Amino acid sequence: MDFSQPPGENYANPKTCFFHVLFKAAALAFYILSALFFNNFVVIFVVTVLLSALDFWVVKNVSGRILVGLRWWNEINDLGESVWRFECLDQESLARMNKKDSWLFWWTLYLSAVFWIVLGIFSLIRFQADFLLVVGVCLTLSIANIVGFTKCRKDAKKQIQQFASQTIASRVSSTIQSAFSVI
C-alpha cells in the first residue's frame, strides 16, 4: 500500500469522505474533550460508543463501497459456523477508483485504531478501568472494519488474479485451437 498522498487529484466523493472522517473524529474528540465538560461516565460511554457505532456502520456499508469498492459482512451458516462474505467491484471499476479517496479511506481506518490504542494505554496508566471499557468497545469496532476490509481487499486481489489467469488461459487455448484448425 502506498502511504504517500496522491498529488494533484481531487476527491471524487467529497461528501462520502466527509462522513467517513466525521464519525471517527467525533467519537475521538468527544471522548477526549468530555472529561472537560462532563463528570458523568454513562453519558461519556453512551455518546462515544454511539458515535463509534455510527462510524462502524458508515464505513462498513457506505464509504467502503463508494471509496474503495469493497464490502464485507459476516454471517452464521446452518452449521453455526461464522462465514466471511466479500464483495468487490470488477477489475475495470476498481482500476478507476479515485486514488485520493482510497488513500483517505485506508489512512483514517488504520489511524483511528492507533488513536484508540493510545487512549487505551493512557487509561491503563491512569488505572481507569471504566474508560478502558469505552476504548475497548470503540477499538473493537474499529478493528472489525480493519479486519473485514483487509480480508476483502486480499480476496479482491485473489479474484482479479484468478480472472486474469483464466482470461490468459482461454486466449491461449483459443489461439492454439484456431492455429490447428487452419492446418
Short mmCIF file of N, CA and C in Angstrom, two decimals:
data_model
loop_
_atom_site.label_atom_id
_atom_site.label_comp_id
_atom_site.label_asym_id
_atom_site.label_seq_id
_atom_site.Cartn_x
_atom_site.Cartn_y
_atom_site.Cartn_z
N MET A 1 0.85 -1.17 0.00
CA MET A 1 0.00 0.00 0.00
C MET A 1 0.89 1.23 0.00
N ASP A 2 0.59 2.20 -0.83
CA ASP A 2 1.35 3.43 -0.93
C ASP A 2 0.85 4.41 0.12
N PHE A 3 1.77 4.91 0.97
CA PHE A 3 1.38 5.77 2.08
C PHE A 3 1.46 7.25 1.73
N SER A 4 2.03 7.59 0.59
CA SER A 4 2.09 8.99 0.22
C SER A 4 0.78 9.41 -0.43
N GLN A 5 0.38 10.63 -0.15
CA GLN A 5 -0.89 11.12 -0.70
C GLN A 5 -0.74 11.37 -2.19
N PRO A 6 -1.73 10.93 -2.98
CA PRO A 6 -1.68 11.16 -4.44
C PRO A 6 -1.66 12.65 -4.75
N PRO A 7 -0.73 13.11 -5.57
CA PRO A 7 -0.61 14.54 -5.85
C PRO A 7 -1.65 15.04 -6.84
N GLY A 8 -2.14 16.24 -6.60
CA GLY A 8 -2.95 16.95 -7.57
C GLY A 8 -4.33 16.42 -7.88
N GLU A 9 -4.71 15.31 -7.35
CA GLU A 9 -6.01 14.72 -7.66
C GLU A 9 -7.03 15.18 -6.62
N ASN A 10 -8.23 15.51 -7.07
CA ASN A 10 -9.28 15.91 -6.13
C ASN A 10 -10.06 14.69 -5.67
N TYR A 11 -10.77 14.86 -4.58
CA TYR A 11 -11.63 13.78 -4.09
C TYR A 11 -12.82 13.63 -5.03
N ALA A 12 -13.10 12.40 -5.43
CA ALA A 12 -14.23 12.14 -6.33
C ALA A 12 -15.55 12.13 -5.55
N ASN A 13 -15.48 11.78 -4.27
CA ASN A 13 -16.68 11.68 -3.43
C ASN A 13 -16.47 12.46 -2.14
N PRO A 14 -16.49 13.79 -2.21
CA PRO A 14 -16.17 14.58 -1.02
C PRO A 14 -17.16 14.40 0.13
N LYS A 15 -18.44 14.22 -0.18
CA LYS A 15 -19.43 14.03 0.90
C LYS A 15 -19.19 12.71 1.62
N THR A 16 -18.92 11.66 0.87
CA THR A 16 -18.64 10.37 1.47
C THR A 16 -17.36 10.44 2.30
N CYS A 17 -16.34 11.12 1.77
CA CYS A 17 -15.08 11.30 2.52
C CYS A 17 -15.34 12.06 3.81
N PHE A 18 -16.18 13.08 3.74
CA PHE A 18 -16.50 13.87 4.93
C PHE A 18 -17.13 13.00 6.02
N PHE A 19 -18.14 12.21 5.65
CA PHE A 19 -18.80 11.37 6.65
C PHE A 19 -17.91 10.20 7.10
N HIS A 20 -17.01 9.77 6.22
CA HIS A 20 -16.06 8.72 6.60
C HIS A 20 -15.18 9.20 7.76
N VAL A 21 -14.78 10.47 7.69
CA VAL A 21 -13.92 11.05 8.72
C VAL A 21 -14.73 11.59 9.91
N LEU A 22 -15.93 12.11 9.65
CA LEU A 22 -16.73 12.80 10.67
C LEU A 22 -16.96 11.97 11.92
N PHE A 23 -17.48 10.76 11.79
CA PHE A 23 -17.84 9.99 12.97
C PHE A 23 -16.60 9.49 13.73
N LYS A 24 -15.51 9.20 13.01
CA LYS A 24 -14.26 8.85 13.68
C LYS A 24 -13.78 10.02 14.53
N ALA A 25 -13.72 11.19 13.89
CA ALA A 25 -13.25 12.38 14.59
C ALA A 25 -14.19 12.76 15.73
N ALA A 26 -15.48 12.63 15.51
CA ALA A 26 -16.45 13.00 16.54
C ALA A 26 -16.33 12.08 17.76
N ALA A 27 -16.19 10.78 17.53
CA ALA A 27 -16.05 9.84 18.65
C ALA A 27 -14.78 10.12 19.43
N LEU A 28 -13.67 10.30 18.73
CA LEU A 28 -12.40 10.58 19.39
C LEU A 28 -12.43 11.92 20.12
N ALA A 29 -12.94 12.95 19.45
CA ALA A 29 -12.99 14.29 20.06
C ALA A 29 -13.91 14.30 21.28
N PHE A 30 -15.07 13.67 21.16
CA PHE A 30 -15.99 13.65 22.30
C PHE A 30 -15.36 12.93 23.48
N TYR A 31 -14.73 11.80 23.21
CA TYR A 31 -14.10 11.03 24.29
C TYR A 31 -13.01 11.86 24.97
N ILE A 32 -12.17 12.51 24.19
CA ILE A 32 -11.05 13.28 24.74
C ILE A 32 -11.54 14.53 25.48
N LEU A 33 -12.49 15.26 24.86
CA LEU A 33 -12.94 16.52 25.43
C LEU A 33 -14.02 16.36 26.50
N SER A 34 -14.64 15.21 26.56
CA SER A 34 -15.75 15.03 27.51
C SER A 34 -15.32 15.17 28.96
N ALA A 35 -14.08 14.83 29.25
CA ALA A 35 -13.59 14.97 30.63
C ALA A 35 -13.62 16.42 31.09
N LEU A 36 -13.52 17.34 30.15
CA LEU A 36 -13.56 18.76 30.50
C LEU A 36 -14.97 19.26 30.80
N PHE A 37 -15.97 18.63 30.20
CA PHE A 37 -17.33 19.15 30.29
C PHE A 37 -18.30 18.28 31.07
N PHE A 38 -18.03 16.99 31.19
CA PHE A 38 -18.96 16.08 31.86
C PHE A 38 -18.25 15.34 32.98
N ASN A 39 -18.99 15.08 34.02
CA ASN A 39 -18.47 14.25 35.09
C ASN A 39 -19.32 12.99 35.20
N ASN A 40 -20.02 12.67 34.14
CA ASN A 40 -20.94 11.54 34.14
C ASN A 40 -20.43 10.48 33.17
N PHE A 41 -19.93 9.37 33.70
CA PHE A 41 -19.37 8.31 32.87
C PHE A 41 -20.40 7.73 31.91
N VAL A 42 -21.63 7.60 32.35
CA VAL A 42 -22.67 7.00 31.50
C VAL A 42 -22.87 7.82 30.23
N VAL A 43 -22.91 9.13 30.35
CA VAL A 43 -23.08 9.99 29.17
C VAL A 43 -21.88 9.83 28.24
N ILE A 44 -20.69 9.83 28.81
CA ILE A 44 -19.47 9.68 28.00
C ILE A 44 -19.49 8.33 27.29
N PHE A 45 -19.83 7.27 28.01
CA PHE A 45 -19.86 5.93 27.43
C PHE A 45 -20.89 5.86 26.29
N VAL A 46 -22.11 6.28 26.56
CA VAL A 46 -23.19 6.15 25.57
C VAL A 46 -22.90 6.97 24.32
N VAL A 47 -22.52 8.22 24.48
CA VAL A 47 -22.30 9.08 23.31
C VAL A 47 -21.09 8.61 22.50
N THR A 48 -19.99 8.28 23.18
CA THR A 48 -18.79 7.84 22.47
C THR A 48 -19.04 6.54 21.72
N VAL A 49 -19.68 5.58 22.38
CA VAL A 49 -19.95 4.29 21.71
C VAL A 49 -20.96 4.48 20.58
N LEU A 50 -21.95 5.34 20.76
CA LEU A 50 -22.92 5.62 19.70
C LEU A 50 -22.22 6.22 18.48
N LEU A 51 -21.35 7.19 18.69
CA LEU A 51 -20.61 7.79 17.58
C LEU A 51 -19.69 6.76 16.91
N SER A 52 -19.08 5.93 17.71
CA SER A 52 -18.21 4.88 17.15
C SER A 52 -19.02 3.84 16.38
N ALA A 53 -20.20 3.52 16.87
CA ALA A 53 -21.09 2.58 16.15
C ALA A 53 -21.57 3.19 14.83
N LEU A 54 -21.87 4.48 14.83
CA LEU A 54 -22.24 5.15 13.59
C LEU A 54 -21.08 5.12 12.59
N ASP A 55 -19.87 5.34 13.10
CA ASP A 55 -18.69 5.25 12.25
C ASP A 55 -18.56 3.85 11.66
N PHE A 56 -18.71 2.84 12.51
CA PHE A 56 -18.61 1.45 12.05
C PHE A 56 -19.60 1.19 10.91
N TRP A 57 -20.84 1.61 11.09
CA TRP A 57 -21.87 1.37 10.09
C TRP A 57 -21.58 2.13 8.80
N VAL A 58 -21.20 3.41 8.91
CA VAL A 58 -20.93 4.22 7.71
C VAL A 58 -19.75 3.63 6.93
N VAL A 59 -18.69 3.25 7.63
CA VAL A 59 -17.52 2.70 6.95
C VAL A 59 -17.87 1.36 6.30
N LYS A 60 -18.51 0.49 7.05
CA LYS A 60 -18.80 -0.86 6.56
C LYS A 60 -19.79 -0.86 5.40
N ASN A 61 -20.81 -0.03 5.47
CA ASN A 61 -21.91 -0.11 4.50
C ASN A 61 -21.94 0.99 3.44
N VAL A 62 -21.23 2.10 3.67
CA VAL A 62 -21.30 3.21 2.71
C VAL A 62 -19.93 3.56 2.15
N SER A 63 -19.05 4.07 3.01
CA SER A 63 -17.79 4.59 2.48
C SER A 63 -16.88 3.50 1.93
N GLY A 64 -16.91 2.31 2.50
CA GLY A 64 -16.10 1.21 1.95
C GLY A 64 -16.50 0.87 0.53
N ARG A 65 -17.79 0.88 0.29
CA ARG A 65 -18.29 0.55 -1.05
C ARG A 65 -17.99 1.68 -2.04
N ILE A 66 -18.17 2.92 -1.61
CA ILE A 66 -18.02 4.04 -2.53
C ILE A 66 -16.55 4.44 -2.73
N LEU A 67 -15.76 4.46 -1.64
CA LEU A 67 -14.40 4.97 -1.74
C LEU A 67 -13.39 3.94 -2.24
N VAL A 68 -13.58 2.66 -1.89
CA VAL A 68 -12.61 1.64 -2.32
C VAL A 68 -13.26 0.47 -3.05
N GLY A 69 -14.58 0.49 -3.23
CA GLY A 69 -15.25 -0.55 -4.00
C GLY A 69 -15.32 -1.90 -3.30
N LEU A 70 -15.26 -1.90 -1.97
CA LEU A 70 -15.27 -3.15 -1.21
C LEU A 70 -16.41 -3.17 -0.21
N ARG A 71 -16.90 -4.36 0.06
CA ARG A 71 -17.95 -4.54 1.06
C ARG A 71 -17.78 -5.91 1.69
N TRP A 72 -17.98 -5.99 2.99
CA TRP A 72 -17.83 -7.27 3.68
C TRP A 72 -18.96 -7.43 4.69
N TRP A 73 -19.21 -8.66 5.03
CA TRP A 73 -20.11 -8.96 6.14
C TRP A 73 -19.80 -10.37 6.63
N ASN A 74 -20.32 -10.66 7.78
CA ASN A 74 -20.08 -11.95 8.40
C ASN A 74 -21.43 -12.53 8.75
N GLU A 75 -21.63 -13.79 8.44
CA GLU A 75 -22.91 -14.43 8.75
C GLU A 75 -22.67 -15.81 9.34
N ILE A 76 -23.67 -16.33 10.00
CA ILE A 76 -23.59 -17.65 10.60
C ILE A 76 -24.36 -18.61 9.69
N ASN A 77 -23.70 -19.69 9.25
CA ASN A 77 -24.36 -20.65 8.36
C ASN A 77 -25.22 -21.63 9.17
N ASP A 78 -25.83 -22.59 8.48
CA ASP A 78 -26.73 -23.55 9.13
C ASP A 78 -26.03 -24.43 10.16
N LEU A 79 -24.71 -24.59 10.02
CA LEU A 79 -23.94 -25.41 10.96
C LEU A 79 -23.48 -24.61 12.18
N GLY A 80 -23.84 -23.32 12.22
CA GLY A 80 -23.44 -22.47 13.33
C GLY A 80 -22.03 -21.91 13.20
N GLU A 81 -21.45 -22.02 12.01
CA GLU A 81 -20.09 -21.53 11.77
C GLU A 81 -20.14 -20.11 11.22
N SER A 82 -19.15 -19.33 11.61
CA SER A 82 -19.02 -17.96 11.12
C SER A 82 -18.40 -17.99 9.72
N VAL A 83 -19.05 -17.31 8.77
CA VAL A 83 -18.59 -17.29 7.38
C VAL A 83 -18.43 -15.83 6.94
N TRP A 84 -17.24 -15.49 6.46
CA TRP A 84 -16.98 -14.14 5.94
C TRP A 84 -17.43 -14.09 4.49
N ARG A 85 -18.12 -13.01 4.13
CA ARG A 85 -18.56 -12.77 2.75
C ARG A 85 -17.95 -11.47 2.27
N PHE A 86 -17.52 -11.45 1.01
CA PHE A 86 -16.87 -10.27 0.46
C PHE A 86 -17.48 -9.93 -0.89
N GLU A 87 -17.56 -8.63 -1.16
CA GLU A 87 -17.97 -8.13 -2.46
C GLU A 87 -16.95 -7.09 -2.90
N CYS A 88 -16.65 -7.10 -4.18
CA CYS A 88 -15.80 -6.04 -4.72
C CYS A 88 -16.24 -5.73 -6.14
N LEU A 89 -15.91 -4.53 -6.56
CA LEU A 89 -16.23 -4.14 -7.93
C LEU A 89 -15.39 -4.96 -8.90
N ASP A 90 -15.79 -4.95 -10.16
CA ASP A 90 -14.99 -5.65 -11.17
C ASP A 90 -13.65 -4.93 -11.37
N GLN A 91 -12.76 -5.58 -12.08
CA GLN A 91 -11.39 -5.08 -12.24
C GLN A 91 -11.35 -3.69 -12.88
N GLU A 92 -12.17 -3.47 -13.89
CA GLU A 92 -12.18 -2.16 -14.56
C GLU A 92 -12.63 -1.06 -13.61
N SER A 93 -13.68 -1.33 -12.83
CA SER A 93 -14.19 -0.33 -11.90
C SER A 93 -13.19 -0.06 -10.78
N LEU A 94 -12.53 -1.12 -10.29
CA LEU A 94 -11.51 -0.93 -9.25
C LEU A 94 -10.35 -0.09 -9.78
N ALA A 95 -9.99 -0.28 -11.03
CA ALA A 95 -8.88 0.49 -11.62
C ALA A 95 -9.24 1.97 -11.74
N ARG A 96 -10.53 2.27 -11.85
CA ARG A 96 -10.98 3.66 -11.98
C ARG A 96 -11.24 4.35 -10.64
N MET A 97 -11.05 3.63 -9.53
CA MET A 97 -11.30 4.22 -8.21
C MET A 97 -10.35 5.40 -8.00
N ASN A 98 -10.86 6.44 -7.37
CA ASN A 98 -10.07 7.63 -7.11
C ASN A 98 -8.99 7.33 -6.07
N LYS A 99 -7.75 7.62 -6.41
CA LYS A 99 -6.61 7.31 -5.53
C LYS A 99 -6.66 8.10 -4.23
N LYS A 100 -7.10 9.33 -4.31
CA LYS A 100 -7.16 10.17 -3.10
C LYS A 100 -8.25 9.66 -2.15
N ASP A 101 -9.39 9.25 -2.70
CA ASP A 101 -10.46 8.66 -1.88
C ASP A 101 -9.96 7.41 -1.17
N SER A 102 -9.28 6.57 -1.94
CA SER A 102 -8.74 5.32 -1.39
C SER A 102 -7.71 5.61 -0.31
N TRP A 103 -6.82 6.56 -0.57
CA TRP A 103 -5.80 6.94 0.39
C TRP A 103 -6.44 7.40 1.71
N LEU A 104 -7.43 8.27 1.62
CA LEU A 104 -8.13 8.76 2.81
C LEU A 104 -8.80 7.61 3.56
N PHE A 105 -9.45 6.73 2.83
CA PHE A 105 -10.15 5.60 3.45
C PHE A 105 -9.20 4.76 4.28
N TRP A 106 -8.10 4.30 3.68
CA TRP A 106 -7.18 3.39 4.38
C TRP A 106 -6.45 4.08 5.51
N TRP A 107 -5.98 5.31 5.29
CA TRP A 107 -5.25 6.01 6.34
C TRP A 107 -6.13 6.26 7.56
N THR A 108 -7.33 6.75 7.36
CA THR A 108 -8.19 7.04 8.52
C THR A 108 -8.65 5.75 9.20
N LEU A 109 -8.83 4.70 8.44
CA LEU A 109 -9.22 3.42 9.02
C LEU A 109 -8.17 2.95 10.01
N TYR A 110 -6.90 2.96 9.60
CA TYR A 110 -5.83 2.50 10.48
C TYR A 110 -5.48 3.52 11.56
N LEU A 111 -5.49 4.79 11.22
CA LEU A 111 -5.10 5.83 12.16
C LEU A 111 -6.06 5.93 13.35
N SER A 112 -7.35 5.77 13.09
CA SER A 112 -8.31 5.84 14.20
C SER A 112 -8.07 4.70 15.20
N ALA A 113 -7.72 3.52 14.71
CA ALA A 113 -7.41 2.41 15.62
C ALA A 113 -6.17 2.72 16.44
N VAL A 114 -5.18 3.35 15.83
CA VAL A 114 -3.96 3.73 16.56
C VAL A 114 -4.31 4.72 17.68
N PHE A 115 -5.17 5.70 17.37
CA PHE A 115 -5.58 6.66 18.40
C PHE A 115 -6.29 5.96 19.56
N TRP A 116 -7.17 4.99 19.25
CA TRP A 116 -7.88 4.28 20.32
C TRP A 116 -6.89 3.46 21.16
N ILE A 117 -5.88 2.90 20.53
CA ILE A 117 -4.86 2.14 21.28
C ILE A 117 -4.10 3.08 22.23
N VAL A 118 -3.71 4.24 21.73
CA VAL A 118 -3.00 5.22 22.57
C VAL A 118 -3.89 5.64 23.74
N LEU A 119 -5.16 5.91 23.47
CA LEU A 119 -6.08 6.29 24.55
C LEU A 119 -6.27 5.15 25.54
N GLY A 120 -6.24 3.93 25.05
CA GLY A 120 -6.33 2.76 25.94
C GLY A 120 -5.11 2.66 26.84
N ILE A 121 -3.94 2.95 26.29
CA ILE A 121 -2.71 2.94 27.10
C ILE A 121 -2.79 4.00 28.20
N PHE A 122 -3.29 5.19 27.84
CA PHE A 122 -3.46 6.23 28.86
C PHE A 122 -4.44 5.80 29.95
N SER A 123 -5.51 5.14 29.57
CA SER A 123 -6.48 4.65 30.56
C SER A 123 -5.85 3.60 31.48
N LEU A 124 -5.00 2.75 30.90
CA LEU A 124 -4.30 1.74 31.71
C LEU A 124 -3.34 2.41 32.70
N ILE A 125 -2.57 3.37 32.21
CA ILE A 125 -1.60 4.05 33.06
C ILE A 125 -2.29 4.77 34.21
N ARG A 126 -3.46 5.35 33.94
CA ARG A 126 -4.19 6.10 34.96
C ARG A 126 -5.14 5.22 35.78
N PHE A 127 -5.09 3.90 35.54
CA PHE A 127 -5.94 2.94 36.26
C PHE A 127 -7.43 3.29 36.15
N GLN A 128 -7.89 3.64 34.96
CA GLN A 128 -9.29 3.97 34.72
C GLN A 128 -9.95 2.83 33.94
N ALA A 129 -10.37 1.81 34.67
CA ALA A 129 -10.95 0.63 34.04
C ALA A 129 -12.25 0.96 33.30
N ASP A 130 -13.02 1.89 33.84
CA ASP A 130 -14.28 2.25 33.19
C ASP A 130 -14.03 2.89 31.82
N PHE A 131 -13.05 3.79 31.74
CA PHE A 131 -12.74 4.41 30.45
C PHE A 131 -12.04 3.43 29.52
N LEU A 132 -11.34 2.47 30.08
CA LEU A 132 -10.74 1.41 29.27
C LEU A 132 -11.84 0.59 28.58
N LEU A 133 -12.97 0.45 29.23
CA LEU A 133 -14.12 -0.24 28.63
C LEU A 133 -14.62 0.51 27.40
N VAL A 134 -14.73 1.84 27.50
CA VAL A 134 -15.17 2.66 26.36
C VAL A 134 -14.18 2.49 25.20
N VAL A 135 -12.90 2.61 25.51
CA VAL A 135 -11.87 2.47 24.49
C VAL A 135 -11.91 1.07 23.88
N GLY A 136 -12.13 0.06 24.71
CA GLY A 136 -12.19 -1.31 24.22
C GLY A 136 -13.32 -1.53 23.23
N VAL A 137 -14.48 -0.99 23.52
CA VAL A 137 -15.63 -1.12 22.60
C VAL A 137 -15.33 -0.41 21.29
N CYS A 138 -14.82 0.82 21.37
CA CYS A 138 -14.53 1.60 20.16
C CYS A 138 -13.41 0.96 19.35
N LEU A 139 -12.39 0.46 20.04
CA LEU A 139 -11.28 -0.20 19.34
C LEU A 139 -11.75 -1.49 18.67
N THR A 140 -12.64 -2.22 19.33
CA THR A 140 -13.19 -3.45 18.74
C THR A 140 -13.95 -3.15 17.45
N LEU A 141 -14.76 -2.11 17.45
CA LEU A 141 -15.49 -1.74 16.23
C LEU A 141 -14.52 -1.31 15.12
N SER A 142 -13.51 -0.57 15.49
CA SER A 142 -12.52 -0.12 14.52
C SER A 142 -11.73 -1.30 13.94
N ILE A 143 -11.31 -2.21 14.79
CA ILE A 143 -10.54 -3.37 14.32
C ILE A 143 -11.41 -4.31 13.48
N ALA A 144 -12.69 -4.40 13.81
CA ALA A 144 -13.58 -5.24 13.00
C ALA A 144 -13.61 -4.74 11.55
N ASN A 145 -13.67 -3.43 11.36
CA ASN A 145 -13.64 -2.88 10.00
C ASN A 145 -12.28 -3.09 9.35
N ILE A 146 -11.21 -2.94 10.11
CA ILE A 146 -9.87 -3.17 9.55
C ILE A 146 -9.74 -4.61 9.06
N VAL A 147 -10.12 -5.55 9.90
CA VAL A 147 -10.03 -6.97 9.53
C VAL A 147 -10.92 -7.27 8.33
N GLY A 148 -12.15 -6.79 8.37
CA GLY A 148 -13.09 -7.05 7.28
C GLY A 148 -12.61 -6.50 5.95
N PHE A 149 -12.17 -5.24 5.93
CA PHE A 149 -11.74 -4.65 4.67
C PHE A 149 -10.39 -5.18 4.20
N THR A 150 -9.51 -5.53 5.14
CA THR A 150 -8.23 -6.12 4.74
C THR A 150 -8.45 -7.49 4.10
N LYS A 151 -9.31 -8.31 4.72
CA LYS A 151 -9.63 -9.61 4.12
C LYS A 151 -10.32 -9.43 2.78
N CYS A 152 -11.20 -8.45 2.70
CA CYS A 152 -11.92 -8.18 1.46
C CYS A 152 -10.97 -7.75 0.36
N ARG A 153 -9.99 -6.91 0.69
CA ARG A 153 -9.02 -6.45 -0.30
C ARG A 153 -8.17 -7.62 -0.80
N LYS A 154 -7.77 -8.50 0.12
CA LYS A 154 -6.98 -9.68 -0.28
C LYS A 154 -7.81 -10.60 -1.16
N ASP A 155 -9.10 -10.77 -0.82
CA ASP A 155 -9.99 -11.59 -1.62
C ASP A 155 -10.17 -10.98 -3.01
N ALA A 156 -10.29 -9.66 -3.09
CA ALA A 156 -10.45 -8.97 -4.37
C ALA A 156 -9.21 -9.17 -5.24
N LYS A 157 -8.01 -9.06 -4.63
CA LYS A 157 -6.77 -9.27 -5.40
C LYS A 157 -6.71 -10.70 -5.91
N LYS A 158 -7.13 -11.67 -5.09
CA LYS A 158 -7.11 -13.07 -5.50
C LYS A 158 -8.09 -13.28 -6.66
N GLN A 159 -9.28 -12.68 -6.59
CA GLN A 159 -10.26 -12.81 -7.66
C GLN A 159 -9.73 -12.19 -8.96
N ILE A 160 -9.06 -11.05 -8.86
CA ILE A 160 -8.51 -10.40 -10.05
C ILE A 160 -7.43 -11.28 -10.67
N GLN A 161 -6.56 -11.88 -9.84
CA GLN A 161 -5.52 -12.76 -10.35
C GLN A 161 -6.12 -14.00 -11.02
N GLN A 162 -7.16 -14.57 -10.40
CA GLN A 162 -7.82 -15.74 -11.00
C GLN A 162 -8.46 -15.37 -12.32
N PHE A 163 -9.12 -14.21 -12.37
CA PHE A 163 -9.75 -13.76 -13.61
C PHE A 163 -8.70 -13.56 -14.69
N ALA A 164 -7.58 -12.93 -14.33
CA ALA A 164 -6.52 -12.68 -15.31
C ALA A 164 -5.94 -13.99 -15.82
N SER A 165 -5.69 -14.93 -14.92
CA SER A 165 -5.11 -16.21 -15.38
C SER A 165 -6.11 -17.01 -16.21
N GLN A 166 -7.39 -16.96 -15.87
CA GLN A 166 -8.40 -17.65 -16.68
C GLN A 166 -8.53 -17.01 -18.05
N THR A 167 -8.48 -15.68 -18.10
CA THR A 167 -8.58 -14.98 -19.37
C THR A 167 -7.39 -15.31 -20.26
N ILE A 168 -6.20 -15.29 -19.67
CA ILE A 168 -4.99 -15.62 -20.44
C ILE A 168 -5.05 -17.06 -20.93
N ALA A 169 -5.46 -17.98 -20.04
CA ALA A 169 -5.55 -19.39 -20.41
C ALA A 169 -6.56 -19.61 -21.54
N SER A 170 -7.70 -18.94 -21.47
CA SER A 170 -8.71 -19.12 -22.52
C SER A 170 -8.24 -18.52 -23.84
N ARG A 171 -7.52 -17.40 -23.79
CA ARG A 171 -6.99 -16.78 -25.01
C ARG A 171 -5.94 -17.68 -25.64
N VAL A 172 -5.05 -18.24 -24.82
CA VAL A 172 -4.00 -19.14 -25.34
C VAL A 172 -4.65 -20.37 -25.94
N SER A 173 -5.64 -20.90 -25.24
CA SER A 173 -6.34 -22.09 -25.72
C SER A 173 -7.04 -21.82 -27.05
N SER A 174 -7.73 -20.68 -27.15
CA SER A 174 -8.42 -20.38 -28.40
C SER A 174 -7.44 -20.10 -29.53
N THR A 175 -6.29 -19.51 -29.21
CA THR A 175 -5.26 -19.26 -30.23
C THR A 175 -4.70 -20.59 -30.75
N ILE A 176 -4.42 -21.50 -29.85
CA ILE A 176 -3.90 -22.80 -30.24
C ILE A 176 -4.94 -23.58 -31.07
N GLN A 177 -6.21 -23.53 -30.65
CA GLN A 177 -7.27 -24.21 -31.40
C GLN A 177 -7.42 -23.62 -32.79
N SER A 178 -7.38 -22.29 -32.89
CA SER A 178 -7.52 -21.67 -34.20
C SER A 178 -6.31 -21.96 -35.09
N ALA A 179 -5.13 -22.07 -34.50
CA ALA A 179 -3.93 -22.39 -35.27
C ALA A 179 -4.03 -23.81 -35.84
N PHE A 180 -4.53 -24.76 -35.04
CA PHE A 180 -4.64 -26.14 -35.51
C PHE A 180 -5.84 -26.32 -36.45
N SER A 181 -6.85 -25.49 -36.31
CA SER A 181 -8.00 -25.62 -37.21
C SER A 181 -7.65 -25.14 -38.62
N VAL A 182 -6.66 -24.28 -38.75
CA VAL A 182 -6.23 -23.81 -40.05
C VAL A 182 -5.49 -24.91 -40.80
N ILE A 183 -4.79 -25.76 -40.06
CA ILE A 183 -3.97 -26.82 -40.66
C ILE A 183 -4.82 -27.89 -41.22
#
